[in-house]
Short mmCIF file of C-alpha atoms in Angstrom, two decimals:
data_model
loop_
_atom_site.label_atom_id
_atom_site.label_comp_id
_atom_site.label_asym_id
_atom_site.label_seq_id
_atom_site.Cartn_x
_atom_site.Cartn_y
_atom_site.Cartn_z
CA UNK H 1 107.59 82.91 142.07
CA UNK H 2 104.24 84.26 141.15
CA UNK H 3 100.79 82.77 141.60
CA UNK H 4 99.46 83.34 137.97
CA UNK H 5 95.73 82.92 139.43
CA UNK H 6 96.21 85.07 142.60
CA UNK H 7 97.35 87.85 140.34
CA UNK H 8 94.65 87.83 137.65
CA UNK H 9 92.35 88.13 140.48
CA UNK H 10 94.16 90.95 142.20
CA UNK H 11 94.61 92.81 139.07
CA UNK H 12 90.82 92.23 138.03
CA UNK H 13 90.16 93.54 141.09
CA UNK H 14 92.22 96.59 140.79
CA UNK H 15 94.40 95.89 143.30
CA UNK H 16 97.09 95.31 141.22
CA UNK H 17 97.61 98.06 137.90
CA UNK H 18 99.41 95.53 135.44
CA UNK H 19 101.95 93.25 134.96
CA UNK H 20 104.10 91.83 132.31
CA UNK H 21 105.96 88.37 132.13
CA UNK H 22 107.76 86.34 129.32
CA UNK H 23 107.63 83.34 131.15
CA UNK H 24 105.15 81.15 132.53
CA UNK H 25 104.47 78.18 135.27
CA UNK H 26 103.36 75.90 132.28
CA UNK H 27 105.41 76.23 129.07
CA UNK H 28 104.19 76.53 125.97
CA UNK H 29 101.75 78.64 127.68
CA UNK H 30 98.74 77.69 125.75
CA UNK H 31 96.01 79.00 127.81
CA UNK H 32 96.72 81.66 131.11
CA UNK H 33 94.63 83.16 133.72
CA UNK H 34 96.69 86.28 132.75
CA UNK H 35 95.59 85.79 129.34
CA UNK H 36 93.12 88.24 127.73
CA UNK H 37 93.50 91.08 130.43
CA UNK H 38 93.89 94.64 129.42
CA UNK H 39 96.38 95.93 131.49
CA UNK H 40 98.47 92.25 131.29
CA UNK H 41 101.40 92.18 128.74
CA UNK H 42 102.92 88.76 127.66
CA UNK H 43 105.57 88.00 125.23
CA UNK H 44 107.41 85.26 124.34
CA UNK H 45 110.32 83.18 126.25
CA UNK H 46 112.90 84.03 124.22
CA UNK H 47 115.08 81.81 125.94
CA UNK H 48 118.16 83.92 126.09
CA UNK H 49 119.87 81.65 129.50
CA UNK H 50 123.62 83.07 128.84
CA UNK H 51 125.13 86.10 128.57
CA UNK H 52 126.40 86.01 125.00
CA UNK H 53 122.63 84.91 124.24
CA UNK H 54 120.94 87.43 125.72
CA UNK H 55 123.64 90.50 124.19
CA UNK H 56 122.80 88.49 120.75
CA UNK H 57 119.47 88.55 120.90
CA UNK H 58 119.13 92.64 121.95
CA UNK H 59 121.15 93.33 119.03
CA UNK H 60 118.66 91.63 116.72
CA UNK H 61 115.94 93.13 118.56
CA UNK H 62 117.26 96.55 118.01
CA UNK H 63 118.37 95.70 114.41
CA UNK H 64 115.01 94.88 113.56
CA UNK H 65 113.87 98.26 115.04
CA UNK H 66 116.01 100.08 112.76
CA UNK H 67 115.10 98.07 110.21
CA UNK H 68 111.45 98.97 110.65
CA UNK H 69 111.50 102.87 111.64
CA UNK H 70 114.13 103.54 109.16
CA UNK H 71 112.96 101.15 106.00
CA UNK H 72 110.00 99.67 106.92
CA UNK H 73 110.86 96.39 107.16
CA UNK H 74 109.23 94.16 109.76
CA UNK H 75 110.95 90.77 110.52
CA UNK H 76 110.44 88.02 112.88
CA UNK H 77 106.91 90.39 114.16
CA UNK H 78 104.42 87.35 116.97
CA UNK H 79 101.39 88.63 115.00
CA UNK H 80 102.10 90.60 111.69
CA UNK H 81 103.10 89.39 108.40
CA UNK H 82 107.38 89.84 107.18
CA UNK H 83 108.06 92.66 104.66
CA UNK H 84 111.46 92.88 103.55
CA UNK H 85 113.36 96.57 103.47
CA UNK H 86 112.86 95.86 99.25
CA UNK H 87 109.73 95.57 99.55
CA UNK H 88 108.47 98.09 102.24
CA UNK H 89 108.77 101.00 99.74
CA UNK H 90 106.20 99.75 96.93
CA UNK H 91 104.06 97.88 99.41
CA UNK H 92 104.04 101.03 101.87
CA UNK H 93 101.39 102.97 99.17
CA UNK H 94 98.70 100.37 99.04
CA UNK H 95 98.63 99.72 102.37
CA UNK H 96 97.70 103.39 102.82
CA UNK H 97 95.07 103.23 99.60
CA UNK H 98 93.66 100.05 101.44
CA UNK H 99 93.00 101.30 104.67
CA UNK H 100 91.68 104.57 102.80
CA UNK H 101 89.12 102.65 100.40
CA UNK H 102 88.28 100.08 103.64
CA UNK H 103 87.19 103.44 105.73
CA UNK H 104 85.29 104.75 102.99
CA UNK H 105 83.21 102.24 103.03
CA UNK H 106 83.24 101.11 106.64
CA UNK H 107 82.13 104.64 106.77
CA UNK H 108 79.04 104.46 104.41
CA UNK H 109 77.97 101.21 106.16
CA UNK H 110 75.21 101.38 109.09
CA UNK H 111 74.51 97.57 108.78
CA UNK H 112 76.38 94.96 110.15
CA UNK H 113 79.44 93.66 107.72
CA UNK H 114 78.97 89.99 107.00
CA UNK H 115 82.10 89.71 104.62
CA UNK H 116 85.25 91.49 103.04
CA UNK H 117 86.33 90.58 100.08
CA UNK H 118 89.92 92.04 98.53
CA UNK H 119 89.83 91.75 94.83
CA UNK H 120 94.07 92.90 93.33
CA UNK H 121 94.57 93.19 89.86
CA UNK H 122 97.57 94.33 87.58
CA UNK H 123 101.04 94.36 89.61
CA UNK H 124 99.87 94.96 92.62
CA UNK H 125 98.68 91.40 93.00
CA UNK H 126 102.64 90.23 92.88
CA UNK H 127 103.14 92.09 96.25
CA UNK H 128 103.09 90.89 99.74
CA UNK H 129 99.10 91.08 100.35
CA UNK H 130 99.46 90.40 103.83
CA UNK H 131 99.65 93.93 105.23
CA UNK H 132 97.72 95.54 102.24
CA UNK H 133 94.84 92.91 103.45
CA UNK H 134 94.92 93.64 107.21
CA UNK H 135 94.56 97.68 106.12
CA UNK H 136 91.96 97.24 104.07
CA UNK H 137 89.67 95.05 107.09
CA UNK H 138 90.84 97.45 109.74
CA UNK H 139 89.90 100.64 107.46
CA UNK H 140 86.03 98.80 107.09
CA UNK H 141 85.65 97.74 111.17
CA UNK H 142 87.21 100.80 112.68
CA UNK H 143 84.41 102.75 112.38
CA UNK H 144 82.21 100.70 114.60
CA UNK H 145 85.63 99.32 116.44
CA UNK H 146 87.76 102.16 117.11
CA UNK H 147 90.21 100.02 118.84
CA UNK H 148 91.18 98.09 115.57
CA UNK H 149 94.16 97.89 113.87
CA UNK H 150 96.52 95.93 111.44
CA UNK H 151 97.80 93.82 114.06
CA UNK H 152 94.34 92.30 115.08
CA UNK H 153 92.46 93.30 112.59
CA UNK H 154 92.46 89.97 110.87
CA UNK H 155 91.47 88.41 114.24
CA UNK H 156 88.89 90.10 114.76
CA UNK H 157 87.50 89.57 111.92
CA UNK H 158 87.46 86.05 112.21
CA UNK H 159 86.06 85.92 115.92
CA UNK H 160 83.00 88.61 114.91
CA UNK H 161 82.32 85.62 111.78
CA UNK H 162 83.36 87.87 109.02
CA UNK H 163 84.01 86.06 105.72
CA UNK H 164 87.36 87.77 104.16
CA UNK H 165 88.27 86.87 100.77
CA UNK H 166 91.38 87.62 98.66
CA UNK H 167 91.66 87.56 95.09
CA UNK H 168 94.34 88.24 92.80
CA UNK H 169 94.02 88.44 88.92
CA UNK H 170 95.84 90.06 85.78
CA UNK H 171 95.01 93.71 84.87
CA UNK H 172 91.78 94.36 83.77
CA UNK H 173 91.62 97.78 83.18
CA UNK H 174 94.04 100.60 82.04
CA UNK H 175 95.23 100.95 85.28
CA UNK H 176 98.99 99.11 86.42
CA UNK H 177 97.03 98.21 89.99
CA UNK H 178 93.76 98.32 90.77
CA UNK H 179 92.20 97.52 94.70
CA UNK H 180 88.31 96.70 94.53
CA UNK H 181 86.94 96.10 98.29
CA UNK H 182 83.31 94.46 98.48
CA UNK H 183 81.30 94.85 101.74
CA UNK H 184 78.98 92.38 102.31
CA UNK H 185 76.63 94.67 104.77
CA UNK H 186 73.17 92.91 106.25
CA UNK H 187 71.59 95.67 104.52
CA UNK H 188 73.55 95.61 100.72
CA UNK H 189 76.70 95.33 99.57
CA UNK H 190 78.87 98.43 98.79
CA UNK H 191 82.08 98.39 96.71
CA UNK H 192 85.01 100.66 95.35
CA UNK H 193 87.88 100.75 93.40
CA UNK H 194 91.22 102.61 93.96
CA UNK H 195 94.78 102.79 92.36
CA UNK H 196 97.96 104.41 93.02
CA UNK H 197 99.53 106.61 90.49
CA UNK H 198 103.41 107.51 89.73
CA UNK H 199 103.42 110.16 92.75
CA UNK H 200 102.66 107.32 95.63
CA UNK H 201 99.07 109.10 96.35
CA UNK H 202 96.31 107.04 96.87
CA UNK H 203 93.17 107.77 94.98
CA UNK H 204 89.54 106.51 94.21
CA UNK H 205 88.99 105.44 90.83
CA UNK H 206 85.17 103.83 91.13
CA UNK H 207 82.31 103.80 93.22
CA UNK H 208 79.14 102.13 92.91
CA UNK H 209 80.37 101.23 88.96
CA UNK H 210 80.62 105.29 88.65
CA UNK H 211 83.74 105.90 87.40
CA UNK H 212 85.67 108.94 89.47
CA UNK H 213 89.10 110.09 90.01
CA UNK H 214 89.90 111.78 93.53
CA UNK H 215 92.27 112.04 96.26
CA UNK H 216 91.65 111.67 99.80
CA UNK H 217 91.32 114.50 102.39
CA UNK H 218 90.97 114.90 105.88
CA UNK H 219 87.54 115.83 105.48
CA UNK H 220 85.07 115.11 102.76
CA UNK H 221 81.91 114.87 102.00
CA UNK H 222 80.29 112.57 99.61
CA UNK H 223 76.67 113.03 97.96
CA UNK H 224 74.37 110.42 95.90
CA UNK H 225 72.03 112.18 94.05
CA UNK H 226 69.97 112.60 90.99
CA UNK H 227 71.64 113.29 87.45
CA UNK H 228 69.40 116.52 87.21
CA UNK H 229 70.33 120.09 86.00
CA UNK H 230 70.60 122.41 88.86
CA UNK H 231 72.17 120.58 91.07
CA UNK H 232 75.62 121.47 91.41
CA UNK H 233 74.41 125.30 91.78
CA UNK H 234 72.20 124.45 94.46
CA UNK H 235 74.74 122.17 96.39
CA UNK H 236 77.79 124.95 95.57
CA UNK H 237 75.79 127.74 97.32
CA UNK H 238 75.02 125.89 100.33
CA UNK H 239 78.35 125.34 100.72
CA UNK H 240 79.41 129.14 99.89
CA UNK H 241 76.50 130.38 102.06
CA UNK H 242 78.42 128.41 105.01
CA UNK H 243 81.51 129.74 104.29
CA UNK H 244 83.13 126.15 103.56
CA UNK H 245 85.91 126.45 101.38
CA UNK H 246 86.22 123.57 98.19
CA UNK H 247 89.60 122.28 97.97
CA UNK H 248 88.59 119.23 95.27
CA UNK H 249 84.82 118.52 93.14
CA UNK H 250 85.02 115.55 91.58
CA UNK H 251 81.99 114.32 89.84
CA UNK H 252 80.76 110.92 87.99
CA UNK H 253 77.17 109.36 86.89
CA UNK H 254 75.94 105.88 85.57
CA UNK H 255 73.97 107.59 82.64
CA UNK H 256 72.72 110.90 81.46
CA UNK H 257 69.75 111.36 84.19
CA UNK H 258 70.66 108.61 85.85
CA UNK H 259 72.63 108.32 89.02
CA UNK H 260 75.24 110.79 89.98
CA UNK H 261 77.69 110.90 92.40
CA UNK H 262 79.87 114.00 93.79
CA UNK H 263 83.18 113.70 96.39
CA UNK H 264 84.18 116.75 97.51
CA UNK H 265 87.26 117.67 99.64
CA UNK H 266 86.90 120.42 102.48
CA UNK H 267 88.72 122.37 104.38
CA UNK H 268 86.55 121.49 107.65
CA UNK H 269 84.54 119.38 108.67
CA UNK H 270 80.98 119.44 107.46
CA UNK H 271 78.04 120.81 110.20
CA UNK H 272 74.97 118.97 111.26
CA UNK H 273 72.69 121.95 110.38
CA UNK H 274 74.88 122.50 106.93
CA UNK H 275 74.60 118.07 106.14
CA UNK H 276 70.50 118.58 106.76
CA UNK H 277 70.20 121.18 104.26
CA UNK H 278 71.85 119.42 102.00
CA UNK H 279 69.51 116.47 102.14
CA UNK H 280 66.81 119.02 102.08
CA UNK H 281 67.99 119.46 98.39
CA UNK H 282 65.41 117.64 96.02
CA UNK H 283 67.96 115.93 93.68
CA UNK H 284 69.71 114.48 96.75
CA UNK H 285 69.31 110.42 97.77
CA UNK H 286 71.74 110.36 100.36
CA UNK H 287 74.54 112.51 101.69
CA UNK H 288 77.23 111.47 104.19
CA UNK H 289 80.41 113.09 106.00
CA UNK H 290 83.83 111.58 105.99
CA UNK H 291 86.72 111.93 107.79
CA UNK H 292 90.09 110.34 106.87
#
């Protein structure tokens, strides 16, 4: 027998490291002194009482576990949303193009995020949106919560009074799927647009209305600037001059002297003194490291 309030008080204290339990004085445990504590695990009751029950339910349990590390599949998860073994494999891609595009712009975004919204169109709006949903908010809110993930993310969300909307509509570009993500910042909103092609990589398609096509790296950099000539030679010798090596350029504008963009993929990760002479460079509105 344990004393549910004694122990949250020992282990707040630090008397006691952590504890675990599946079942509880008061069943269903709706609210628990043990509740909420870091270093407190609870799970269900499954309420296994005989011995053919409990072998039963460990061979689910470890069927399930197969099922997910060797398929995908999750099934019967407390807190994440069911994906069949069918449908792990074309779900699996946009789950990793949402999270990317949600980072991208969690990482452009200083203010803080008063809504997400998750606009699918073409075939990927059949899928189970679910997961690709809960990559896309924890890509935007790790950044400033580094402790986010797909399980919670959703949560979180919700408790911090961030609007999330999903919608879902027919193709309307040339693209089979296209992902838009909208962040409604206190400052402005920021979108962009991503699809995946026919070798599963996820990849950019739009930003700010610009119209780009790039992969993701592990670092990149990515520069708002003036559509003037010169540019590009100015920005290409500061990085040669550093010695950082180009792996992918990828360049878009709204109009001819308008507003350009550029997204380029590096080897390493961009330097403080290198990212201030870059903004030294006239043409330049805004330039910003990113790590994926």
């Amino acid at each position: 027998m344990v004393d549910e309030a004694a122990l949250a008080a020992l282990i707040k204290s630090g008397h006691v490291a952590g504890a675990a339990f599946d079942v509880f004085s008061v069943e269903p445990a709706e609210s628990n002194p043990l509740f909420g504590l870091d270093n407190v695990v609870c799970t269900p009751h499954l309420g296994a009482a005989t011995n053919e029950a409990q072998e039963n339910v460990a061979l689910q349990v470890a069927e399930q576990m197969s099922d997910y590390l060797l398929k995908g599949a999750i099934t019967n998860a407390v807190n994440f949303p069911s994906i069949t073994a069918e449908e792990a494999p074309r779900v699996k891609p946009f789950v990793d193009l949402a999270e990317k595009l949600g980072s991208f712009l969690g990482q452009l975004t200083e203010a803080p995020v008063k809504g997400i919204r998750i606009e699918y169109e073409g075939a990927v709006a059949s899928l189970n949106l679910k997961a690709i949903s809960a990559a896309a908010i924890t890509g935007v809110l790790r950044p400033f919560l580094p402790e986010i993930n797909m399980v919670n993310s959703a949560m979180v969300a919700k408790e911090k009074g961030i609007v999330v909307e999903e919608l879902t509509r027919e193709a309307a570009s040339n693209l089979e799927s296209r992902i838009k993500i909208v962040v409604d910042a206190e400052d402005m909103p920021r979108h962009a647009a991503g699809t995946v092609f026919q070798d599963g990589k996820p990849r950019i398609v739009e930003i700010r209305d610009i119209q780009v096509d790039a992969e993701f790296a592990p670092h990149m950099l990515y520069v708002r600037n003036a559509d003037k000539a010169g540019f590009i030679g100015q920005f290409g010798s500061l990085l040669g001059a550093a010695g950082v090596n180009v792996a992918t350029f990828s360049l878009g504008r709204d109009k001819p002297g308008g507003d350009a963009i550029c997204y380029v993929a590096v080897d390493e990760a961009i330097s403080d003194a290198l990212l201030d002479q870059i903004h030294e460079i006239p043409m330049v509105k805004r330039a910003r490291r990113l790590k994926f």
